[in-house]
Amino acid sequence: MSKSKQKEPMGSKAKTYWAIGIVVAILVIALLAWNAWSSRGNKDAVAATVGDQEFTVAEVSYYYAAISNNFAQQAQQYAMYGMDMGYDTSLSASEQFYNEEEGVTYADYFLDSALQELQRVSILSSEAEAAGYTLSEEGQASFDENMNYLKMYSVQGNMSEESYLKALYGSYMTMDLFQDILTQSILADEYAKVKSQEFTYSQSDLDAYYAENADALDSYEYRYCYINYQVEEKTDEEGNPIEATDEEIAAAMEVAGQNADAMIAEVRSGTEFNVAAAKYVDETSAESYSGDLEYNHKEDVLGSTVSSSLSADVSAWVMAAGRTAGEITSIELEDTGYCVVQFLGRDKGSNSYQTASYRNILVLAETDENEDGSAALPTDAQLTEARDQANAILVNWNEGEATADSFAALASQNSDDEATKENGGLNEDVNRDTLSAALSDWLFERGRQPGEAAVIEYTDDTGNVVGYEVIFVESFGEVRWQYQAANALRAEDYNAWYAEIQEAYPAELTDAAQEIPSL
């Protein structure tokens, strides 16, 4: 038995750069799109200009291939789930339209996107150099990580690193050119963040922004469920499904509306929302609302998230001024059914935080091996043992000094988290949006205070529980609405700065670039 190597604990502090995705995408796309590239044309011909800089066919081809590869990867992922995003990977980009009405092919779109990204990297790296800004240690670590990925994937592909690059980015690509572009990309991303942080705001600035954007910045609590219309499934003599008529759908919608009204009446008479919902939603959804589950009970949700996660009519109702706690209604969803939604509260979230610093002690469950040598998921008994170990660590901490330092000492001795155990399990200034649901729900629960500790489940990337974490709250960062307001203002100011500086770096493709899609 052994402890399986799982993902790094969610919330570990890390930086991600645009360039990293280019290399990581290699694993999924393999040699799908670019292994047919030949060396026709002139790799040193000027394909684009940005300001007074000239870029060769080889350089522009890199950006074109990176964007096209990532687009193909998304199309493949959609196809895995039976969805069509409108891009056919069996055809060339020149053979299909991105916008047929305007005559824009995917090749045109990829070239334009490549020029925009080339312009962005050129502008930001040039401005960084002019300001005397050089790659940070983290930036260099990101570069090294990319090169390690390249080495790993090339070995898996049974070819040299340069051959692998040529398979992805065309036969003009060399190791030196790839490293140069990668360095410039990481430098550009770093400088964008540095420049963005130069924009700072007073409390009066934040208050003024809040006054104009309270709906988006306030936090909401609500429940909802969907009561979909249901029509009898019919088939013809050959077993083919028969589509429901407009009259049948209208009748089914009327029944769904009646069920929504009946559910609302039950809730108003004192029945718990999820109990009533379980009676009226379809059989597939009923189990989610049964028992003590709080399915679709949303707490501390920003207005901007409410707007993006619910239909326009439903979110508008939840966020309407003057709404009182406990109000409930049903909203018709065309050709679907009804959404029953209950408003539970709205506030400014003055005690709700966007970031937190915490310490963790990870206890991974022991696992057996599958026949192929891979780690099996832990059994119930193995999970129980891991939970008992985590609880014992928490008891040990509580019975001792119960301080941050004593927790750090236990983390160094007991944690399976190799990324944080050497610094006492510390995760600093972690954004709530980067955390697992279990950790975010506990860490940012209303009323949570620094110094509190608990044991929570730890899951792998697919949601399987593979161990437990002892979590200690070190401190909280910015109040959530202030963080969001500052980010919004910063984005506006950064975009204005970039738009102004962009005028000094006009970008244009040359005739030589038009050959890139067919290389």
Short mmCIF file of C-alpha atoms in Angstrom, two decimals:
data_model
loop_
_atom_site.label_atom_id
_atom_site.label_comp_id
_atom_site.label_asym_id
_atom_site.label_seq_id
_atom_site.Cartn_x
_atom_site.Cartn_y
_atom_site.Cartn_z
CA MET A 1 0.00 0.00 0.00
CA SER A 2 1.18 3.51 -0.72
CA LYS A 3 -0.01 7.07 -0.66
CA SER A 4 -0.93 8.00 -4.20
CA LYS A 5 0.43 11.20 -5.69
CA GLN A 6 -2.54 13.46 -6.25
CA LYS A 7 -2.81 17.03 -7.47
CA GLU A 8 -1.21 19.89 -5.60
CA PRO A 9 -3.54 21.27 -2.94
CA MET A 10 -5.90 23.77 -4.50
CA GLY A 11 -5.03 27.25 -3.37
CA SER A 12 -1.26 26.79 -3.37
CA LYS A 13 0.16 30.09 -4.55
CA ALA A 14 1.29 29.94 -8.17
CA LYS A 15 1.48 32.19 -11.21
CA THR A 16 0.25 31.23 -14.65
CA TYR A 17 1.39 32.88 -17.83
CA TRP A 18 -0.16 32.92 -21.30
CA ALA A 19 2.83 31.10 -22.73
CA ILE A 20 2.49 28.10 -20.43
CA GLY A 21 -0.73 26.98 -22.08
CA ILE A 22 1.01 26.79 -25.44
CA VAL A 23 3.30 24.01 -24.30
CA VAL A 24 0.82 22.25 -22.02
CA ALA A 25 -1.64 22.00 -24.91
CA ILE A 26 0.86 19.77 -26.70
CA LEU A 27 -0.22 16.79 -24.62
CA VAL A 28 -3.82 16.95 -25.82
CA ILE A 29 -3.31 17.93 -29.42
CA ALA A 30 -0.22 15.74 -29.91
CA LEU A 31 0.81 15.97 -33.55
CA LEU A 32 -2.67 16.56 -34.92
CA ALA A 33 -2.46 19.82 -36.74
CA TRP A 34 1.06 20.84 -37.52
CA ASN A 35 3.10 17.78 -38.46
CA ALA A 36 2.21 18.35 -42.11
CA TRP A 37 3.85 21.77 -42.27
CA SER A 38 6.53 21.97 -44.91
CA SER A 39 9.32 24.44 -45.49
CA ARG A 40 7.84 26.14 -48.52
CA GLY A 41 8.40 29.87 -48.72
CA ASN A 42 10.96 32.05 -47.00
CA LYS A 43 11.11 31.76 -43.23
CA ASP A 44 13.05 35.04 -42.97
CA ALA A 45 10.60 37.07 -45.03
CA VAL A 46 8.94 39.90 -43.09
CA ALA A 47 5.38 38.78 -42.24
CA ALA A 48 4.39 41.53 -39.81
CA THR A 49 5.48 44.86 -38.43
CA VAL A 50 4.76 46.26 -34.98
CA GLY A 51 5.92 49.84 -34.58
CA ASP A 52 9.43 49.91 -35.99
CA GLN A 53 10.00 46.19 -35.38
CA GLU A 54 9.83 43.56 -38.12
CA PHE A 55 8.80 39.94 -37.54
CA THR A 56 9.54 37.04 -39.82
CA VAL A 57 7.28 34.34 -41.21
CA ALA A 58 8.80 31.95 -38.67
CA GLU A 59 7.88 34.23 -35.76
CA VAL A 60 4.33 34.98 -36.91
CA SER A 61 3.84 31.26 -37.69
CA TYR A 62 4.46 30.51 -34.03
CA TYR A 63 1.60 32.74 -32.88
CA TYR A 64 -0.67 31.47 -35.64
CA ALA A 65 0.03 27.85 -34.73
CA ALA A 66 -0.37 28.46 -30.99
CA ILE A 67 -3.79 30.03 -31.47
CA SER A 68 -4.92 27.46 -34.03
CA ASN A 69 -3.73 24.56 -31.87
CA ASN A 70 -5.56 25.87 -28.82
CA PHE A 71 -8.71 26.37 -30.89
CA ALA A 72 -8.49 22.81 -32.21
CA GLN A 73 -8.03 21.54 -28.66
CA GLN A 74 -11.22 23.30 -27.55
CA ALA A 75 -13.10 21.81 -30.50
CA GLN A 76 -11.90 18.34 -29.51
CA GLN A 77 -12.99 18.86 -25.92
CA TYR A 78 -16.43 20.03 -27.05
CA ALA A 79 -16.72 16.97 -29.30
CA MET A 80 -15.96 14.68 -26.35
CA TYR A 81 -19.18 15.94 -24.76
CA GLY A 82 -21.17 15.70 -27.97
CA MET A 83 -21.09 19.45 -28.62
CA ASP A 84 -20.11 21.28 -31.79
CA MET A 85 -18.36 24.64 -31.39
CA GLY A 86 -18.50 25.25 -35.15
CA TYR A 87 -14.89 24.38 -36.01
CA ASP A 88 -14.18 21.20 -37.99
CA THR A 89 -10.71 19.85 -37.16
CA SER A 90 -10.81 17.57 -40.22
CA LEU A 91 -10.74 20.63 -42.50
CA SER A 92 -8.07 23.27 -42.91
CA ALA A 93 -8.70 26.69 -41.42
CA SER A 94 -8.91 28.15 -44.93
CA GLU A 95 -11.73 25.78 -45.89
CA GLN A 96 -14.25 26.99 -43.32
CA PHE A 97 -15.75 30.32 -42.35
CA TYR A 98 -15.44 32.06 -39.03
CA ASN A 99 -17.91 34.65 -40.31
CA GLU A 100 -19.43 33.56 -43.61
CA GLU A 101 -21.47 36.73 -44.03
CA GLU A 102 -18.31 38.83 -44.02
CA GLY A 103 -16.25 36.21 -45.85
CA VAL A 104 -13.83 35.73 -42.96
CA THR A 105 -12.29 32.25 -42.80
CA TYR A 106 -10.81 30.69 -39.70
CA ALA A 107 -7.40 31.21 -41.30
CA ASP A 108 -8.14 34.95 -41.46
CA TYR A 109 -9.32 34.92 -37.86
CA PHE A 110 -6.24 33.03 -36.64
CA LEU A 111 -3.92 35.40 -38.52
CA ASP A 112 -5.63 38.46 -37.06
CA SER A 113 -5.54 36.95 -33.56
CA ALA A 114 -1.86 36.08 -34.03
CA LEU A 115 -1.10 39.69 -34.99
CA GLN A 116 -2.96 41.00 -31.93
CA GLU A 117 -1.04 38.70 -29.60
CA LEU A 118 2.26 39.49 -31.30
CA GLN A 119 1.48 43.20 -30.92
CA ARG A 120 0.61 42.77 -27.24
CA VAL A 121 3.80 40.86 -26.45
CA SER A 122 5.90 43.31 -28.47
CA ILE A 123 4.39 46.37 -26.78
CA LEU A 124 4.65 45.05 -23.22
CA SER A 125 8.12 43.54 -23.55
CA SER A 126 9.39 46.76 -25.18
CA GLU A 127 7.83 48.89 -22.47
CA ALA A 128 9.29 46.57 -19.82
CA GLU A 129 12.78 46.91 -21.27
CA ALA A 130 12.40 50.69 -21.53
CA ALA A 131 11.40 50.79 -17.85
CA GLY A 132 14.38 48.63 -16.89
CA TYR A 133 12.14 45.75 -15.82
CA THR A 134 13.67 42.28 -16.17
CA LEU A 135 12.30 38.78 -15.73
CA SER A 136 11.66 37.91 -12.09
CA GLU A 137 12.70 34.71 -10.36
CA GLU A 138 9.13 33.48 -10.72
CA GLY A 139 9.22 34.34 -14.41
CA GLN A 140 12.44 32.39 -14.85
CA ALA A 141 10.85 29.48 -12.99
CA SER A 142 7.92 29.65 -15.40
CA PHE A 143 10.34 29.53 -18.34
CA ASP A 144 12.09 26.51 -16.84
CA GLU A 145 8.75 24.80 -16.23
CA ASN A 146 7.80 25.24 -19.88
CA MET A 147 11.10 23.79 -21.02
CA ASN A 148 10.64 20.82 -18.69
CA TYR A 149 7.19 20.21 -20.18
CA LEU A 150 8.70 20.36 -23.65
CA LYS A 151 11.35 17.81 -22.72
CA MET A 152 8.79 15.48 -21.12
CA TYR A 153 6.37 15.60 -24.05
CA SER A 154 9.09 15.18 -26.66
CA VAL A 155 10.27 12.04 -24.87
CA GLN A 156 6.69 10.76 -24.85
CA GLY A 157 6.52 11.51 -28.59
CA ASN A 158 9.81 9.67 -29.14
CA MET A 159 11.50 12.60 -30.85
CA SER A 160 13.95 15.38 -30.12
CA GLU A 161 12.75 18.60 -28.51
CA GLU A 162 13.37 20.63 -31.67
CA SER A 163 11.55 18.06 -33.81
CA TYR A 164 8.62 18.27 -31.44
CA LEU A 165 8.58 22.07 -31.74
CA LYS A 166 8.62 21.80 -35.53
CA ALA A 167 5.71 19.35 -35.40
CA LEU A 168 3.71 21.89 -33.43
CA TYR A 169 4.80 25.22 -34.86
CA GLY A 170 6.12 24.39 -38.32
CA SER A 171 9.46 23.42 -39.76
CA TYR A 172 10.75 26.98 -39.39
CA MET A 173 10.67 26.74 -35.60
CA THR A 174 13.99 26.34 -33.81
CA MET A 175 14.85 25.90 -30.17
CA ASP A 176 16.48 29.35 -30.01
CA LEU A 177 13.46 31.05 -31.56
CA PHE A 178 11.04 29.23 -29.27
CA GLN A 179 13.02 30.20 -26.18
CA ASP A 180 13.21 33.82 -27.29
CA ILE A 181 9.45 34.07 -27.93
CA LEU A 182 8.68 32.27 -24.68
CA THR A 183 10.90 34.65 -22.71
CA GLN A 184 9.27 37.69 -24.32
CA SER A 185 5.78 36.32 -23.64
CA ILE A 186 6.48 35.73 -19.95
CA LEU A 187 8.15 39.14 -19.63
CA ALA A 188 5.12 40.79 -21.26
CA ASP A 189 2.70 39.07 -18.88
CA GLU A 190 4.78 40.02 -15.87
CA TYR A 191 5.03 43.65 -16.89
CA ALA A 192 1.28 43.83 -17.54
CA LYS A 193 0.71 42.82 -13.92
CA VAL A 194 3.34 45.24 -12.66
CA LYS A 195 1.85 48.09 -14.68
CA SER A 196 -1.66 47.22 -13.54
CA GLN A 197 -0.63 47.36 -9.88
CA GLU A 198 0.63 50.91 -10.35
CA PHE A 199 -3.00 52.05 -10.41
CA THR A 200 -4.14 52.53 -6.81
CA TYR A 201 -7.36 53.91 -5.33
CA SER A 202 -8.47 55.72 -2.22
CA GLN A 203 -11.42 54.68 -0.11
CA SER A 204 -13.43 57.52 -1.62
CA ASP A 205 -12.65 56.16 -5.11
CA LEU A 206 -13.94 52.74 -4.09
CA ASP A 207 -17.03 54.20 -2.41
CA ALA A 208 -17.86 56.20 -5.54
CA TYR A 209 -17.53 53.09 -7.69
CA TYR A 210 -19.73 51.14 -5.29
CA ALA A 211 -22.43 53.80 -5.42
CA GLU A 212 -22.68 53.31 -9.19
CA ASN A 213 -22.31 49.53 -9.19
CA ALA A 214 -23.95 48.30 -5.98
CA ASP A 215 -26.03 45.65 -7.77
CA ALA A 216 -22.91 43.96 -9.12
CA LEU A 217 -20.85 44.34 -5.92
CA ASP A 218 -23.41 43.36 -3.30
CA SER A 219 -23.62 39.75 -2.08
CA TYR A 220 -26.84 37.77 -2.42
CA GLU A 221 -28.38 34.69 -0.84
CA TYR A 222 -31.13 32.80 -2.66
CA ARG A 223 -32.52 29.37 -3.55
CA TYR A 224 -33.88 28.13 -6.83
CA CYS A 225 -35.04 25.05 -8.69
CA TYR A 226 -36.25 24.28 -12.20
CA ILE A 227 -39.62 22.70 -12.85
CA ASN A 228 -39.33 21.70 -16.47
CA TYR A 229 -42.26 20.84 -18.69
CA GLN A 230 -42.59 17.14 -19.50
CA VAL A 231 -44.32 15.64 -22.53
CA GLU A 232 -44.97 11.99 -23.23
CA GLU A 233 -42.30 10.49 -25.44
CA LYS A 234 -43.79 9.00 -28.62
CA THR A 235 -42.31 6.99 -31.47
CA ASP A 236 -43.55 6.05 -34.92
CA GLU A 237 -44.00 2.49 -36.18
CA GLU A 238 -40.28 2.23 -36.89
CA GLY A 239 -39.32 3.38 -33.41
CA ASN A 240 -38.20 6.87 -34.41
CA PRO A 241 -39.01 9.64 -31.92
CA ILE A 242 -41.90 11.94 -32.78
CA GLU A 243 -41.46 15.58 -31.90
CA ALA A 244 -44.07 17.06 -29.59
CA THR A 245 -46.53 19.45 -31.17
CA ASP A 246 -46.84 23.09 -30.15
CA GLU A 247 -50.16 22.26 -28.51
CA GLU A 248 -48.63 19.42 -26.46
CA ILE A 249 -45.76 21.67 -25.34
CA ALA A 250 -48.18 24.45 -24.38
CA ALA A 251 -50.24 22.01 -22.31
CA ALA A 252 -47.09 20.67 -20.62
CA MET A 253 -45.93 24.20 -19.87
CA GLU A 254 -49.27 24.93 -18.23
CA VAL A 255 -48.85 21.89 -15.98
CA ALA A 256 -45.30 22.99 -15.09
CA GLY A 257 -46.67 26.43 -14.16
CA GLN A 258 -49.32 24.85 -11.94
CA ASN A 259 -46.66 22.73 -10.22
CA ALA A 260 -44.53 25.84 -9.66
CA ASP A 261 -47.52 27.61 -8.06
CA ALA A 262 -48.21 24.55 -5.87
CA MET A 263 -44.61 24.44 -4.71
CA ILE A 264 -44.66 28.15 -3.86
CA ALA A 265 -47.84 27.66 -1.83
CA GLU A 266 -46.17 24.87 0.17
CA VAL A 267 -43.09 26.99 0.91
CA ARG A 268 -45.24 29.89 2.01
CA SER A 269 -47.14 27.58 4.34
CA GLY A 270 -43.91 26.54 6.09
CA THR A 271 -42.48 23.63 4.07
CA GLU A 272 -38.72 23.85 3.59
CA PHE A 273 -37.74 24.90 0.09
CA ASN A 274 -35.69 21.81 -0.76
CA VAL A 275 -38.37 19.47 0.63
CA ALA A 276 -41.02 21.10 -1.55
CA ALA A 277 -38.70 21.16 -4.56
CA ALA A 278 -38.11 17.41 -4.33
CA LYS A 279 -41.83 16.87 -4.94
CA TYR A 280 -42.10 18.94 -8.11
CA VAL A 281 -38.80 18.75 -10.00
CA ASP A 282 -38.14 15.86 -12.39
CA GLU A 283 -37.01 12.49 -11.05
CA THR A 284 -33.40 13.07 -12.06
CA SER A 285 -33.18 16.24 -9.98
CA ALA A 286 -35.37 15.15 -7.05
CA GLU A 287 -32.58 13.25 -5.30
CA SER A 288 -30.43 16.39 -5.25
CA TYR A 289 -33.06 18.17 -3.14
CA SER A 290 -33.84 15.26 -0.82
CA GLY A 291 -32.78 14.84 2.78
CA ASP A 292 -30.67 17.53 4.38
CA LEU A 293 -28.99 18.60 1.15
CA GLU A 294 -28.88 22.33 0.45
CA TYR A 295 -28.90 21.95 -3.32
CA ASN A 296 -29.00 25.27 -5.22
CA HIS A 297 -28.92 27.23 -1.99
CA LYS A 298 -26.51 30.01 -2.86
CA GLU A 299 -24.88 32.20 -0.23
CA ASP A 300 -22.50 35.16 -0.47
CA VAL A 301 -22.79 35.35 -4.26
CA LEU A 302 -21.63 38.55 -5.94
CA GLY A 303 -24.19 40.29 -8.10
CA SER A 304 -21.91 39.96 -11.12
CA THR A 305 -21.92 36.20 -10.59
CA VAL A 306 -25.70 36.10 -10.13
CA SER A 307 -26.07 37.81 -13.51
CA SER A 308 -23.76 35.37 -15.27
CA SER A 309 -25.07 32.18 -13.64
CA LEU A 310 -28.84 32.72 -13.91
CA SER A 311 -31.05 33.70 -16.83
CA ALA A 312 -31.61 37.43 -17.31
CA ASP A 313 -35.18 37.37 -15.98
CA VAL A 314 -34.30 35.30 -12.90
CA SER A 315 -31.20 37.32 -11.99
CA ALA A 316 -33.10 40.58 -12.51
CA TRP A 317 -35.74 39.41 -10.04
CA VAL A 318 -33.16 38.35 -7.43
CA MET A 319 -31.30 41.66 -7.70
CA ALA A 320 -34.32 43.98 -7.87
CA ALA A 321 -34.31 46.86 -5.39
CA GLY A 322 -36.62 46.51 -2.41
CA ARG A 323 -36.67 42.73 -2.42
CA THR A 324 -37.40 41.33 1.09
CA ALA A 325 -36.07 38.13 2.64
CA GLY A 326 -38.36 35.17 2.08
CA GLU A 327 -39.99 36.43 -1.11
CA ILE A 328 -40.61 33.65 -3.60
CA THR A 329 -41.87 33.56 -7.16
CA SER A 330 -41.81 31.52 -10.36
CA ILE A 331 -40.43 32.80 -13.64
CA GLU A 332 -41.31 31.28 -17.00
CA LEU A 333 -38.40 30.07 -19.10
CA GLU A 334 -39.41 29.84 -22.75
CA ASP A 335 -39.65 26.28 -24.10
CA THR A 336 -38.21 24.94 -20.83
CA GLY A 337 -40.54 25.35 -17.88
CA TYR A 338 -40.39 27.50 -14.77
CA CYS A 339 -37.72 28.57 -12.31
CA VAL A 340 -38.93 28.82 -8.73
CA VAL A 341 -36.65 31.24 -6.93
CA GLN A 342 -36.62 32.52 -3.35
CA PHE A 343 -34.77 35.62 -2.22
CA LEU A 344 -33.09 35.26 1.17
CA GLY A 345 -30.92 38.32 1.55
CA ARG A 346 -28.61 40.99 0.16
CA ASP A 347 -25.83 42.98 1.78
CA LYS A 348 -22.67 44.90 1.07
CA GLY A 349 -20.53 42.11 2.43
CA SER A 350 -18.43 44.30 4.71
CA ASN A 351 -17.27 41.18 6.56
CA SER A 352 -16.85 39.04 3.46
CA TYR A 353 -13.32 38.68 2.12
CA GLN A 354 -11.88 37.95 -1.30
CA THR A 355 -8.53 36.58 -0.19
CA ALA A 356 -7.18 34.68 2.78
CA SER A 357 -3.93 33.29 4.11
CA TYR A 358 -4.18 29.87 5.68
CA ARG A 359 -2.08 26.88 6.69
CA ASN A 360 -2.86 23.31 5.73
CA ILE A 361 -1.78 19.85 6.79
CA LEU A 362 -2.64 17.33 4.08
CA VAL A 363 -3.28 13.70 5.00
CA LEU A 364 -3.63 11.57 1.87
CA ALA A 365 -5.34 8.22 2.28
CA GLU A 366 -3.32 5.07 1.77
CA THR A 367 -4.23 3.36 -1.50
CA ASP A 368 -3.78 0.02 -3.20
CA GLU A 369 -2.53 -0.45 -6.75
CA ASN A 370 -4.60 -1.32 -9.79
CA GLU A 371 -3.50 -4.16 -12.03
CA ASP A 372 -1.76 -1.69 -14.35
CA GLY A 373 0.28 -0.32 -11.44
CA SER A 374 -1.65 2.93 -11.07
CA ALA A 375 -3.03 4.02 -7.72
CA ALA A 376 -6.59 2.95 -6.99
CA LEU A 377 -9.05 5.25 -5.28
CA PRO A 378 -8.98 4.87 -1.50
CA THR A 379 -11.49 2.54 0.11
CA ASP A 380 -13.93 3.68 2.80
CA ALA A 381 -11.68 2.10 5.41
CA GLN A 382 -8.61 3.90 4.06
CA LEU A 383 -10.47 7.21 4.03
CA THR A 384 -11.64 6.64 7.60
CA GLU A 385 -8.05 6.03 8.67
CA ALA A 386 -6.93 9.25 6.96
CA ARG A 387 -9.74 11.24 8.59
CA ASP A 388 -8.82 9.81 11.99
CA GLN A 389 -5.20 10.84 11.45
CA ALA A 390 -6.25 14.37 10.48
CA ASN A 391 -8.55 14.64 13.51
CA ALA A 392 -5.75 13.39 15.77
CA ILE A 393 -3.46 16.13 14.43
CA LEU A 394 -6.15 18.73 15.13
CA VAL A 395 -6.65 17.41 18.67
CA ASN A 396 -2.89 17.48 19.23
CA TRP A 397 -2.78 21.12 18.09
CA ASN A 398 -5.76 22.12 20.24
CA GLU A 399 -4.24 20.49 23.31
CA GLY A 400 -0.95 22.32 22.76
CA GLU A 401 -0.29 26.04 22.31
CA ALA A 402 -2.87 26.22 19.49
CA THR A 403 -0.94 28.96 17.69
CA ALA A 404 0.13 29.56 14.10
CA ASP A 405 3.69 28.55 15.01
CA SER A 406 2.61 25.29 16.63
CA PHE A 407 0.43 24.52 13.59
CA ALA A 408 3.38 25.24 11.30
CA ALA A 409 5.53 22.79 13.28
CA LEU A 410 2.91 20.06 12.89
CA ALA A 411 2.63 20.79 9.17
CA SER A 412 6.37 20.40 8.69
CA GLN A 413 6.24 17.04 10.45
CA ASN A 414 2.99 15.57 9.15
CA SER A 415 1.79 17.13 5.89
CA ASP A 416 1.71 15.23 2.58
CA ASP A 417 1.65 18.56 0.76
CA GLU A 418 5.18 18.79 -0.61
CA ALA A 419 4.52 22.30 -1.94
CA THR A 420 3.87 23.88 1.47
CA LYS A 421 5.13 21.62 4.26
CA GLU A 422 8.57 23.25 4.33
CA ASN A 423 7.05 26.65 5.09
CA GLY A 424 4.66 25.35 7.73
CA GLY A 425 1.78 24.73 5.34
CA LEU A 426 1.39 28.44 4.58
CA ASN A 427 -0.72 29.55 1.60
CA GLU A 428 -0.66 33.35 1.37
CA ASP A 429 -3.21 35.78 -0.11
CA VAL A 430 -5.18 33.08 -1.90
CA ASN A 431 -8.10 34.20 -4.04
CA ARG A 432 -11.34 32.44 -3.10
CA ASP A 433 -12.04 31.69 -6.77
CA THR A 434 -8.95 29.46 -7.00
CA LEU A 435 -9.94 27.12 -4.18
CA SER A 436 -11.82 23.85 -4.14
CA ALA A 437 -15.50 24.14 -3.21
CA ALA A 438 -15.00 22.42 0.15
CA LEU A 439 -12.11 24.66 1.14
CA SER A 440 -13.71 27.87 -0.14
CA ASP A 441 -17.02 27.09 1.60
CA TRP A 442 -15.32 26.53 4.94
CA LEU A 443 -12.64 29.21 4.75
CA PHE A 444 -14.98 31.99 3.61
CA GLU A 445 -18.04 31.00 5.61
CA ARG A 446 -19.75 33.97 7.21
CA GLY A 447 -18.34 34.62 10.66
CA ARG A 448 -15.09 32.72 10.09
CA GLN A 449 -12.29 34.17 12.25
CA PRO A 450 -8.47 34.02 12.13
CA GLY A 451 -7.17 31.33 14.47
CA GLU A 452 -9.95 28.82 13.76
CA ALA A 453 -9.06 25.33 12.56
CA ALA A 454 -10.98 22.33 11.22
CA VAL A 455 -10.69 19.12 9.19
CA ILE A 456 -12.20 19.14 5.69
CA GLU A 457 -12.31 16.72 2.77
CA TYR A 458 -9.58 16.84 0.13
CA THR A 459 -10.52 15.86 -3.42
CA ASP A 460 -8.65 15.09 -6.63
CA ASP A 461 -9.22 16.83 -9.95
CA THR A 462 -12.31 14.73 -10.70
CA GLY A 463 -13.98 15.33 -7.35
CA ASN A 464 -13.07 12.04 -5.65
CA VAL A 465 -12.26 12.32 -1.94
CA VAL A 466 -8.66 11.11 -1.54
CA GLY A 467 -7.79 12.43 1.90
CA TYR A 468 -8.35 15.18 4.45
CA GLU A 469 -6.84 18.55 5.28
CA VAL A 470 -6.42 20.24 8.61
CA ILE A 471 -6.97 23.94 7.87
CA PHE A 472 -5.90 26.87 10.06
CA VAL A 473 -7.01 30.44 9.26
CA GLU A 474 -4.00 32.76 9.37
CA SER A 475 -5.61 36.04 8.23
CA PHE A 476 -7.98 37.61 5.73
CA GLY A 477 -7.15 40.10 3.00
CA GLU A 478 -9.27 42.71 1.30
CA VAL A 479 -13.00 43.01 1.79
CA ARG A 480 -14.60 41.37 -1.19
CA TRP A 481 -16.51 44.32 -2.64
CA GLN A 482 -13.46 46.57 -2.30
CA TYR A 483 -11.28 44.00 -4.03
CA GLN A 484 -13.78 43.71 -6.89
CA ALA A 485 -14.18 47.48 -7.17
CA ALA A 486 -10.42 48.07 -7.23
CA ASN A 487 -9.96 45.36 -9.87
CA ALA A 488 -12.67 46.88 -12.06
CA LEU A 489 -11.17 50.37 -11.78
CA ARG A 490 -7.69 48.97 -12.38
CA ALA A 491 -8.86 47.15 -15.51
CA GLU A 492 -10.39 50.36 -16.86
CA ASP A 493 -7.24 52.36 -16.20
CA TYR A 494 -4.91 49.68 -17.54
CA ASN A 495 -6.96 49.30 -20.72
CA ALA A 496 -6.92 53.06 -21.22
CA TRP A 497 -3.14 53.11 -20.76
CA TYR A 498 -2.68 50.21 -23.18
CA ALA A 499 -4.97 51.78 -25.81
CA GLU A 500 -2.93 54.98 -25.65
CA ILE A 501 0.44 53.26 -25.85
CA GLN A 502 -0.84 50.94 -28.58
CA GLU A 503 -1.07 53.90 -30.95
CA ALA A 504 2.74 54.11 -30.88
CA TYR A 505 3.00 50.48 -32.00
CA PRO A 506 0.80 50.10 -35.10
CA ALA A 507 0.64 46.48 -36.25
CA GLU A 508 0.22 45.20 -39.79
CA LEU A 509 0.53 41.93 -41.68
CA THR A 510 2.43 41.82 -44.95
CA ASP A 511 1.70 39.80 -48.08
CA ALA A 512 4.14 37.14 -46.86
CA ALA A 513 1.86 36.44 -43.86
CA GLN A 514 -0.95 35.33 -46.16
CA GLU A 515 1.06 32.22 -47.00
CA ILE A 516 1.27 31.08 -43.37
CA PRO A 517 -2.06 29.16 -43.24
CA SER A 518 -0.96 27.01 -46.18
CA LEU A 519 2.61 26.34 -45.05
#
